[in-house]
PDB file of C-alpha atoms in Angstrom:
ATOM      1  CA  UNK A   1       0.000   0.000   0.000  1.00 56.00           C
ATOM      2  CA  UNK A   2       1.765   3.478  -0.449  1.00 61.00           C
ATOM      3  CA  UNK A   3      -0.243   7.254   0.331  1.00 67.00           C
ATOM      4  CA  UNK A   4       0.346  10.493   0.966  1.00 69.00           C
ATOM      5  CA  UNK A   5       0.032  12.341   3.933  1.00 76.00           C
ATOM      6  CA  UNK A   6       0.014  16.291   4.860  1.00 73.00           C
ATOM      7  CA  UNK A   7       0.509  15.635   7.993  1.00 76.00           C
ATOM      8  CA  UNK A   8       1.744  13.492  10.994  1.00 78.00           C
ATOM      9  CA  UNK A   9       0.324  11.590  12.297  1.00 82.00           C
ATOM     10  CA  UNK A  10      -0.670   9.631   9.796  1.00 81.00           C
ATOM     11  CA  UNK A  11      -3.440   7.200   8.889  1.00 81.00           C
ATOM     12  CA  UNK A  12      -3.314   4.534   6.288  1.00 81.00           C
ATOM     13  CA  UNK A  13      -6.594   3.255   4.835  1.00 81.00           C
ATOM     14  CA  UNK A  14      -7.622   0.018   3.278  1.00 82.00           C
ATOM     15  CA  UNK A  15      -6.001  -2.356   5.897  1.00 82.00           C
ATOM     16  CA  UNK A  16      -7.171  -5.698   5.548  1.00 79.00           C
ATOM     17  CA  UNK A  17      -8.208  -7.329   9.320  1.00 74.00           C
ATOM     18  CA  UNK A  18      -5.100 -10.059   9.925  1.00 71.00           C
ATOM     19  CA  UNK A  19      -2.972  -9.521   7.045  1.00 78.00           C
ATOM     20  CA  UNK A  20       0.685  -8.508   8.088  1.00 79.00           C
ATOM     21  CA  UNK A  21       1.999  -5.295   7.575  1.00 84.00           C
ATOM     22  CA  UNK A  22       5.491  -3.564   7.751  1.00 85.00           C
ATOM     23  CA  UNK A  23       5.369   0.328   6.871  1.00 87.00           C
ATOM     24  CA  UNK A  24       8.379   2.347   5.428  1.00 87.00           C
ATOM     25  CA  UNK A  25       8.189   6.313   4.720  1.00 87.00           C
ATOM     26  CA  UNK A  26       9.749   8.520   2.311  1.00 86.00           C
ATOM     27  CA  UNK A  27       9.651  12.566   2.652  1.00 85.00           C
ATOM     28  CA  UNK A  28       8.837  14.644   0.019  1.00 84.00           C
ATOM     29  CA  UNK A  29       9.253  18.293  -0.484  1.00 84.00           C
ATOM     30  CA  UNK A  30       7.642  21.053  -2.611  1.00 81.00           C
ATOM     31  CA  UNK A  31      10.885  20.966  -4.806  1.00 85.00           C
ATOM     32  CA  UNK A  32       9.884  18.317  -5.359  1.00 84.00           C
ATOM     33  CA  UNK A  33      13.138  15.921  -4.127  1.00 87.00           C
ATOM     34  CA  UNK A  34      11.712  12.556  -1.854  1.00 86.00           C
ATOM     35  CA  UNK A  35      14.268  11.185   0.266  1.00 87.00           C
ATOM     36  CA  UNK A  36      15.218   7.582   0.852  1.00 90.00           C
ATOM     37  CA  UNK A  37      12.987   5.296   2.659  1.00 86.00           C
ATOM     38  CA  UNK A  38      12.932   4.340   6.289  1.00 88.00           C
ATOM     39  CA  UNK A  39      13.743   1.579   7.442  1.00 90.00           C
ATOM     40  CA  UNK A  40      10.669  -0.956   8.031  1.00 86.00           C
ATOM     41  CA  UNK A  41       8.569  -0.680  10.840  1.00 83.00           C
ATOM     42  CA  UNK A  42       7.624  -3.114  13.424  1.00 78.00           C
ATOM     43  CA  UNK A  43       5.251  -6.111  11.275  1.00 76.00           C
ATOM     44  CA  UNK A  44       1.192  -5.287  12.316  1.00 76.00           C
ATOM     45  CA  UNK A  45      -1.768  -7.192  11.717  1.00 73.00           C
ATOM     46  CA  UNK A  46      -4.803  -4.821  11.994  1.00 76.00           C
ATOM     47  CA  UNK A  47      -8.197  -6.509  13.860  1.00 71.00           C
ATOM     48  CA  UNK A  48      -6.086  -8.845  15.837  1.00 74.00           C
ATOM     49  CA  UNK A  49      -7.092  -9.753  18.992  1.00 85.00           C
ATOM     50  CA  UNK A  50      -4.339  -9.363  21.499  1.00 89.00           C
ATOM     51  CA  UNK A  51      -4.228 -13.193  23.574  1.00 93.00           C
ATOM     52  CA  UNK A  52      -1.332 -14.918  26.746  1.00 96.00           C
ATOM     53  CA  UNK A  53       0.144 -18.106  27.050  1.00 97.00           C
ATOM     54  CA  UNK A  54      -0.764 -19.379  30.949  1.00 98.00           C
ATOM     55  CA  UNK A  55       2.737 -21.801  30.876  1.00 98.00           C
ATOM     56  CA  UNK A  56       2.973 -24.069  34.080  1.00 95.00           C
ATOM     57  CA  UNK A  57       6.691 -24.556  35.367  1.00 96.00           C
ATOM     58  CA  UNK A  58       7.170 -28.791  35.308  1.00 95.00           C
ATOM     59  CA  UNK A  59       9.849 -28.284  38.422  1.00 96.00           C
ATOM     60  CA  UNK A  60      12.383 -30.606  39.014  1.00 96.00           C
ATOM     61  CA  UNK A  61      12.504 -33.282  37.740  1.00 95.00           C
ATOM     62  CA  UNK A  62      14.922 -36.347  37.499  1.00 91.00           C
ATOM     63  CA  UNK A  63      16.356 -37.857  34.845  1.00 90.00           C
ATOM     64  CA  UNK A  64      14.312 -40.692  32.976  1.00 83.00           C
ATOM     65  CA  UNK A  65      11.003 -39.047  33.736  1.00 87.00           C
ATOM     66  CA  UNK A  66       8.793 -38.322  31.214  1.00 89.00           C
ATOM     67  CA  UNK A  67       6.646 -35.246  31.719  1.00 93.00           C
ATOM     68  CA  UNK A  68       3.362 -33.539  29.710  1.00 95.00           C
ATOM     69  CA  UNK A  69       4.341 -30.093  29.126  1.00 97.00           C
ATOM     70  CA  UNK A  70       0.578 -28.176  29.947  1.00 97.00           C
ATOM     71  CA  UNK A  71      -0.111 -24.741  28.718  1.00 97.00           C
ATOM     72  CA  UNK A  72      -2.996 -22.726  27.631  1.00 97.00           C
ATOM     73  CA  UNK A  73      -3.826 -19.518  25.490  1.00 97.00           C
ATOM     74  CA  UNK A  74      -6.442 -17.191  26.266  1.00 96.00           C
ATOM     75  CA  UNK A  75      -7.286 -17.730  22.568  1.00 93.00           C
ATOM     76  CA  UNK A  76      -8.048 -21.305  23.139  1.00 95.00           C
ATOM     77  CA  UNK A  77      -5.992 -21.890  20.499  1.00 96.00           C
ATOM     78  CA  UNK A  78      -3.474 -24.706  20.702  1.00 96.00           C
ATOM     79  CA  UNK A  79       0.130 -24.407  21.974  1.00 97.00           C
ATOM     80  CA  UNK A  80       3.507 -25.265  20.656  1.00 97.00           C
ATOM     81  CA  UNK A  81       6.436 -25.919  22.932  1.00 98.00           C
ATOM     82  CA  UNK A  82      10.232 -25.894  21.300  1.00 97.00           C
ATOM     83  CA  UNK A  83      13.136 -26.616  23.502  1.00 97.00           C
ATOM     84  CA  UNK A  84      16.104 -23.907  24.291  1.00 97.00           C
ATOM     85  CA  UNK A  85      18.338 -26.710  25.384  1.00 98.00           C
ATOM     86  CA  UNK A  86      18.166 -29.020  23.357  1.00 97.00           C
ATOM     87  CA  UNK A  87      21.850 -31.087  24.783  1.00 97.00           C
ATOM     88  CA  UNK A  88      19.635 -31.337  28.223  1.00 97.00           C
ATOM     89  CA  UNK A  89      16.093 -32.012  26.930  1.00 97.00           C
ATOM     90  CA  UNK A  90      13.843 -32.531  23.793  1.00 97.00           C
ATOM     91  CA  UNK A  91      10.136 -31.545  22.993  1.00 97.00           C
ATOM     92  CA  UNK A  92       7.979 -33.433  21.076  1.00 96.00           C
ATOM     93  CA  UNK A  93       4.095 -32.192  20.880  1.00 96.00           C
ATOM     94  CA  UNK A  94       3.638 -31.645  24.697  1.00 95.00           C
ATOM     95  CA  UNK A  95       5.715 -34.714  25.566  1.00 96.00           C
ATOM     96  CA  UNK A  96       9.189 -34.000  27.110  1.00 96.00           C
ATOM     97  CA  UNK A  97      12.382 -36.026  26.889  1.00 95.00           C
ATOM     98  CA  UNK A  98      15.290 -35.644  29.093  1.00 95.00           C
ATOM     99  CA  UNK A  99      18.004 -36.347  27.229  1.00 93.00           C
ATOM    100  CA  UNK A 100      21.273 -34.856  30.280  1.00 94.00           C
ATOM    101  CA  UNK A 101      21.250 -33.825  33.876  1.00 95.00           C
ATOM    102  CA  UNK A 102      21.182 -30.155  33.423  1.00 97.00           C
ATOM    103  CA  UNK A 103      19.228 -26.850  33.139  1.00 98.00           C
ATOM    104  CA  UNK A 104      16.265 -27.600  30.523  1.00 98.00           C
ATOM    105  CA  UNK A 105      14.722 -24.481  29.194  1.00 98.00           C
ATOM    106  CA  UNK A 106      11.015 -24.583  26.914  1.00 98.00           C
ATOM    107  CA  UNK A 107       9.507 -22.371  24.834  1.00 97.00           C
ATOM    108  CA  UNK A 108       5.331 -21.690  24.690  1.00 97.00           C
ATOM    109  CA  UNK A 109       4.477 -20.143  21.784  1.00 96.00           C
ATOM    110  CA  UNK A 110       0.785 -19.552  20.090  1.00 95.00           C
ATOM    111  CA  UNK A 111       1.109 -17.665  16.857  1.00 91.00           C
ATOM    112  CA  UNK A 112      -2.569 -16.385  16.261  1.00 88.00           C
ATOM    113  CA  UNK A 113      -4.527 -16.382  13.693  1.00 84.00           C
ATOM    114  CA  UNK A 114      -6.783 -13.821  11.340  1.00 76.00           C
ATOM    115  CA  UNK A 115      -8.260 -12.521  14.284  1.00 80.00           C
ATOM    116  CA  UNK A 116      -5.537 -12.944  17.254  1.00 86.00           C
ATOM    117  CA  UNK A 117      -2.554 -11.639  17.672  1.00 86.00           C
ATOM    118  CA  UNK A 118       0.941 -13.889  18.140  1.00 89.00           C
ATOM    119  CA  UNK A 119       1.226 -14.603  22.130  1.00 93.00           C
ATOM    120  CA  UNK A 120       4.462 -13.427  23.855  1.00 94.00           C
ATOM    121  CA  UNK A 121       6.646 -16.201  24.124  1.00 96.00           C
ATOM    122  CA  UNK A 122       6.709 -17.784  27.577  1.00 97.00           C
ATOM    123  CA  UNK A 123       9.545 -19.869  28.425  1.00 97.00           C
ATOM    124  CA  UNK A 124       9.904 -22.303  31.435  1.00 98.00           C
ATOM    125  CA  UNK A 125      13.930 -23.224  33.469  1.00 98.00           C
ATOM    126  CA  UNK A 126      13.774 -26.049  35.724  1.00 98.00           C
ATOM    127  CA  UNK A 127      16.404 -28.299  36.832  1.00 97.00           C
ATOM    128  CA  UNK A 128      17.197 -32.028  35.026  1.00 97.00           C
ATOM    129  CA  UNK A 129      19.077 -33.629  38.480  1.00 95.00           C
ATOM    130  CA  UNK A 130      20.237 -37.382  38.565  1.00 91.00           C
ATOM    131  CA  UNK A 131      18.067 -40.356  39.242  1.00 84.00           C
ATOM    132  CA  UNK A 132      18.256 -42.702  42.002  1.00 84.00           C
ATOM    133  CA  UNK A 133      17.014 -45.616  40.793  1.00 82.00           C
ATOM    134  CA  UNK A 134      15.571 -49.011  42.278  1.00 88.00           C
ATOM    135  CA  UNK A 135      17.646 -52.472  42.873  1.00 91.00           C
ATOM    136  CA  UNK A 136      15.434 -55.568  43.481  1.00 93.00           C
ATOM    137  CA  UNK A 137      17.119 -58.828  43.527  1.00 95.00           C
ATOM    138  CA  UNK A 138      15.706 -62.447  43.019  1.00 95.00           C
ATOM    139  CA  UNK A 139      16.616 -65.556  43.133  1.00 94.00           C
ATOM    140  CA  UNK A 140      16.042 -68.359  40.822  1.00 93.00           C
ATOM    141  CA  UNK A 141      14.709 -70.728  43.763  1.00 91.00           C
ATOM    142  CA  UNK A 142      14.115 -69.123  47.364  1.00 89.00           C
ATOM    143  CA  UNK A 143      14.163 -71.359  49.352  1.00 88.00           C
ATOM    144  CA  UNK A 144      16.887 -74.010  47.802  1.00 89.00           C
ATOM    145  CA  UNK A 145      18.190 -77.478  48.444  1.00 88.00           C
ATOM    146  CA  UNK A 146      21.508 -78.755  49.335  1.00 87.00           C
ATOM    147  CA  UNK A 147      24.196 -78.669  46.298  1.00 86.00           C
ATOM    148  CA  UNK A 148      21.648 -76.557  43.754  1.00 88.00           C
ATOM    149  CA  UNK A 149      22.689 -74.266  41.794  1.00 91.00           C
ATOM    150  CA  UNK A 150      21.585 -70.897  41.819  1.00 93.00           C
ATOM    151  CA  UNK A 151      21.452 -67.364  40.152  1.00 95.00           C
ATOM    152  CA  UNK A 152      20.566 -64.484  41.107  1.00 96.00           C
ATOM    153  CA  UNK A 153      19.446 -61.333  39.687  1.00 96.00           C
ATOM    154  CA  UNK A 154      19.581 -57.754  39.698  1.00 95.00           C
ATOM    155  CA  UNK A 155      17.283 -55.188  38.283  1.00 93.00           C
ATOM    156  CA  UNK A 156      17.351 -51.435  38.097  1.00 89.00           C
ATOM    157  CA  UNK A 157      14.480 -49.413  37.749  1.00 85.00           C
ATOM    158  CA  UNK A 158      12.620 -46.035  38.087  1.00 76.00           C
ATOM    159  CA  UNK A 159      14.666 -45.192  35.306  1.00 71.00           C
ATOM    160  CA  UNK A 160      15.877 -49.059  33.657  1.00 75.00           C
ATOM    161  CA  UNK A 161      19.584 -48.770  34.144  1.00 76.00           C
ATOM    162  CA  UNK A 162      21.715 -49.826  31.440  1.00 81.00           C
ATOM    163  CA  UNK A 163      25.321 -48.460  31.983  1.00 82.00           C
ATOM    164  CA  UNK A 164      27.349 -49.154  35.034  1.00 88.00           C
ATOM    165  CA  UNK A 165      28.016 -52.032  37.372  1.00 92.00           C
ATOM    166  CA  UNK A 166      26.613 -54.429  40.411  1.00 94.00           C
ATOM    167  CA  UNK A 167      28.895 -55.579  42.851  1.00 96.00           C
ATOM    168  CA  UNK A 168      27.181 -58.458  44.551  1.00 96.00           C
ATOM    169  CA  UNK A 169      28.157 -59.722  48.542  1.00 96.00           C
ATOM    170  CA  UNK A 170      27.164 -63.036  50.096  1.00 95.00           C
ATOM    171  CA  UNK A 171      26.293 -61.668  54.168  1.00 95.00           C
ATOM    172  CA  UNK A 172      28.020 -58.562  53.815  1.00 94.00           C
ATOM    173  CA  UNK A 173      31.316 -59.798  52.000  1.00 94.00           C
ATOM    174  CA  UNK A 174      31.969 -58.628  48.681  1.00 96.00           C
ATOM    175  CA  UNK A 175      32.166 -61.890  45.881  1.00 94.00           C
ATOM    176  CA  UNK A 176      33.927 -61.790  43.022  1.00 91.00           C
ATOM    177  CA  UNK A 177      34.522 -58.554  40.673  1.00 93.00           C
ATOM    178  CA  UNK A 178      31.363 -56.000  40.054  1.00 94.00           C
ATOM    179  CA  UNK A 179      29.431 -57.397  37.083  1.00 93.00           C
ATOM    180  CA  UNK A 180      28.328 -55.109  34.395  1.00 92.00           C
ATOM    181  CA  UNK A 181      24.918 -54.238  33.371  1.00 91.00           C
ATOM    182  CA  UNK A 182      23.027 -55.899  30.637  1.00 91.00           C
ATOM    183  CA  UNK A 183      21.081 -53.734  27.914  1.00 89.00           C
ATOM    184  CA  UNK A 184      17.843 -54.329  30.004  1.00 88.00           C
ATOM    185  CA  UNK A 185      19.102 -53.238  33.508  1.00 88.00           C
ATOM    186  CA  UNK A 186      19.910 -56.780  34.811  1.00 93.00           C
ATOM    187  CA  UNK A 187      22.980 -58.300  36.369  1.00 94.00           C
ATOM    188  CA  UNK A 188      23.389 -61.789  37.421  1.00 95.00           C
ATOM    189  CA  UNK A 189      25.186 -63.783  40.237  1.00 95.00           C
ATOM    190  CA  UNK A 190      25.610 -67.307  39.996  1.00 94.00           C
ATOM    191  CA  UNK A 191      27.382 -68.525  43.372  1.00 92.00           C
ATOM    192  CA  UNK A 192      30.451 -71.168  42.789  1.00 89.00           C
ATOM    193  CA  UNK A 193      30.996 -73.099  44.320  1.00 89.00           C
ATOM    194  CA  UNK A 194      27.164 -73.452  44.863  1.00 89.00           C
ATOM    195  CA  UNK A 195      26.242 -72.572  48.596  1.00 88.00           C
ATOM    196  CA  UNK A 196      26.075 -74.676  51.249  1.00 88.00           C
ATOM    197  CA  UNK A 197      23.493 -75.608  53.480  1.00 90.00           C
ATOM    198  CA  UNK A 198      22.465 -72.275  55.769  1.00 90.00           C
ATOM    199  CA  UNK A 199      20.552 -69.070  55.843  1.00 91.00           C
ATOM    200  CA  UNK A 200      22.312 -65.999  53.164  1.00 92.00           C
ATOM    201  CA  UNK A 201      21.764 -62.263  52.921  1.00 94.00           C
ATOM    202  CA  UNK A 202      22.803 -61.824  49.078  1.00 94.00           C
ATOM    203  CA  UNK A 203      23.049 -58.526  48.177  1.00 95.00           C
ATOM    204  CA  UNK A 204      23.154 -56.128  45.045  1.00 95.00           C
TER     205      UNK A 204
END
């Protein structure tokens, strides 16, 4: 759209409601010489509706959770959430990976729409701390007979562990080197020679 106009301010007419507009202005005088433009204004889009992004903080949380990100626009329109951080944590819909123990940082963002105005971006910093997860051990046979063999195992959970080691002990005395973790979070023990007959704390 270009005009004219005597003076300032001025008004610009035939504005369509939520199309986009940038403005630049050139001066012109009776000579007549016009000047080079402006530079662009800030972008507009006329009959929008201004709207807010309500953006609850997840807090901390450890890692291996899996959190729903939950925000709402006054709009009602829906809500997109992009990640800052993406070496500590991913976004995907309103589902939230944690991918490093760390500061995770998300963006809400609503853009609008013919009749609303883009929502300021709210972001969200909470803290991605280390998990302490769960051990359970069991036995293949509890209680055993004399001379059978036996196995235990170890499993990690709340998250599944996969990386590190078990060191097992047979009433409180360490056995044998620490045994590493399987790709599903287990680690075995299989006493030799097998135990005799009596009552044993085995621990992971």
């Amino acid at each position: 759209l270009t005009g004219a106009c005597a003076t300032s301010p001025c008004t610009v007419n035939g504005l369509a409601n939520g199309t986009v507009y940038t403005f630049t202005v050139t001066a012109t005088n009776s000579a007549p010489l016009t000047g080079l433009a402006s530079a662009a204004s800030n972008s507009i889009r006329p009959g929008a509706t201004a709207q807010t992004i309500t953006f609850a903080n997840p807090g901390t949380q450890n890692f291996g959770a899996t959190p729903t990100l939950t925000a709402t626009a006054t709009s009602g329109l829906p809500v997109t959430f992009t990640t800052a951080t993406p070496l500590v944590c991913t976004v995907a819909g309103n589902a939230l990976t944690l991918v490093a123990v760390g500061t995770c940082t998300i963006n809400a963002d609503q853009i609008g729409d013919a009749t609303r105005a883009s929502a300021p971006t709210v972001p969200q910093t909470f803290a991605v701390q280390k998990a302490t997860p769960t051990i359970a051990v069991a036995s293949s046979a509890n209680p055993s007979v004399n001379n059978q063999p036996l196995t235990f195992t170890a499993t990690l959970t709340n998250p599944v562990t996969t990386t590190g080691t078990v060191q097992w002990s047979v009433n409180a005395t360490n056995v044998g080197a620490a045994v590493s973790l399987s790709a599903t979070g287990t680690a075995t023990f299989t006493p030799s020679p097998v135990l005799a007959v009596g009552s044993y704390i085995v621990k992971a």
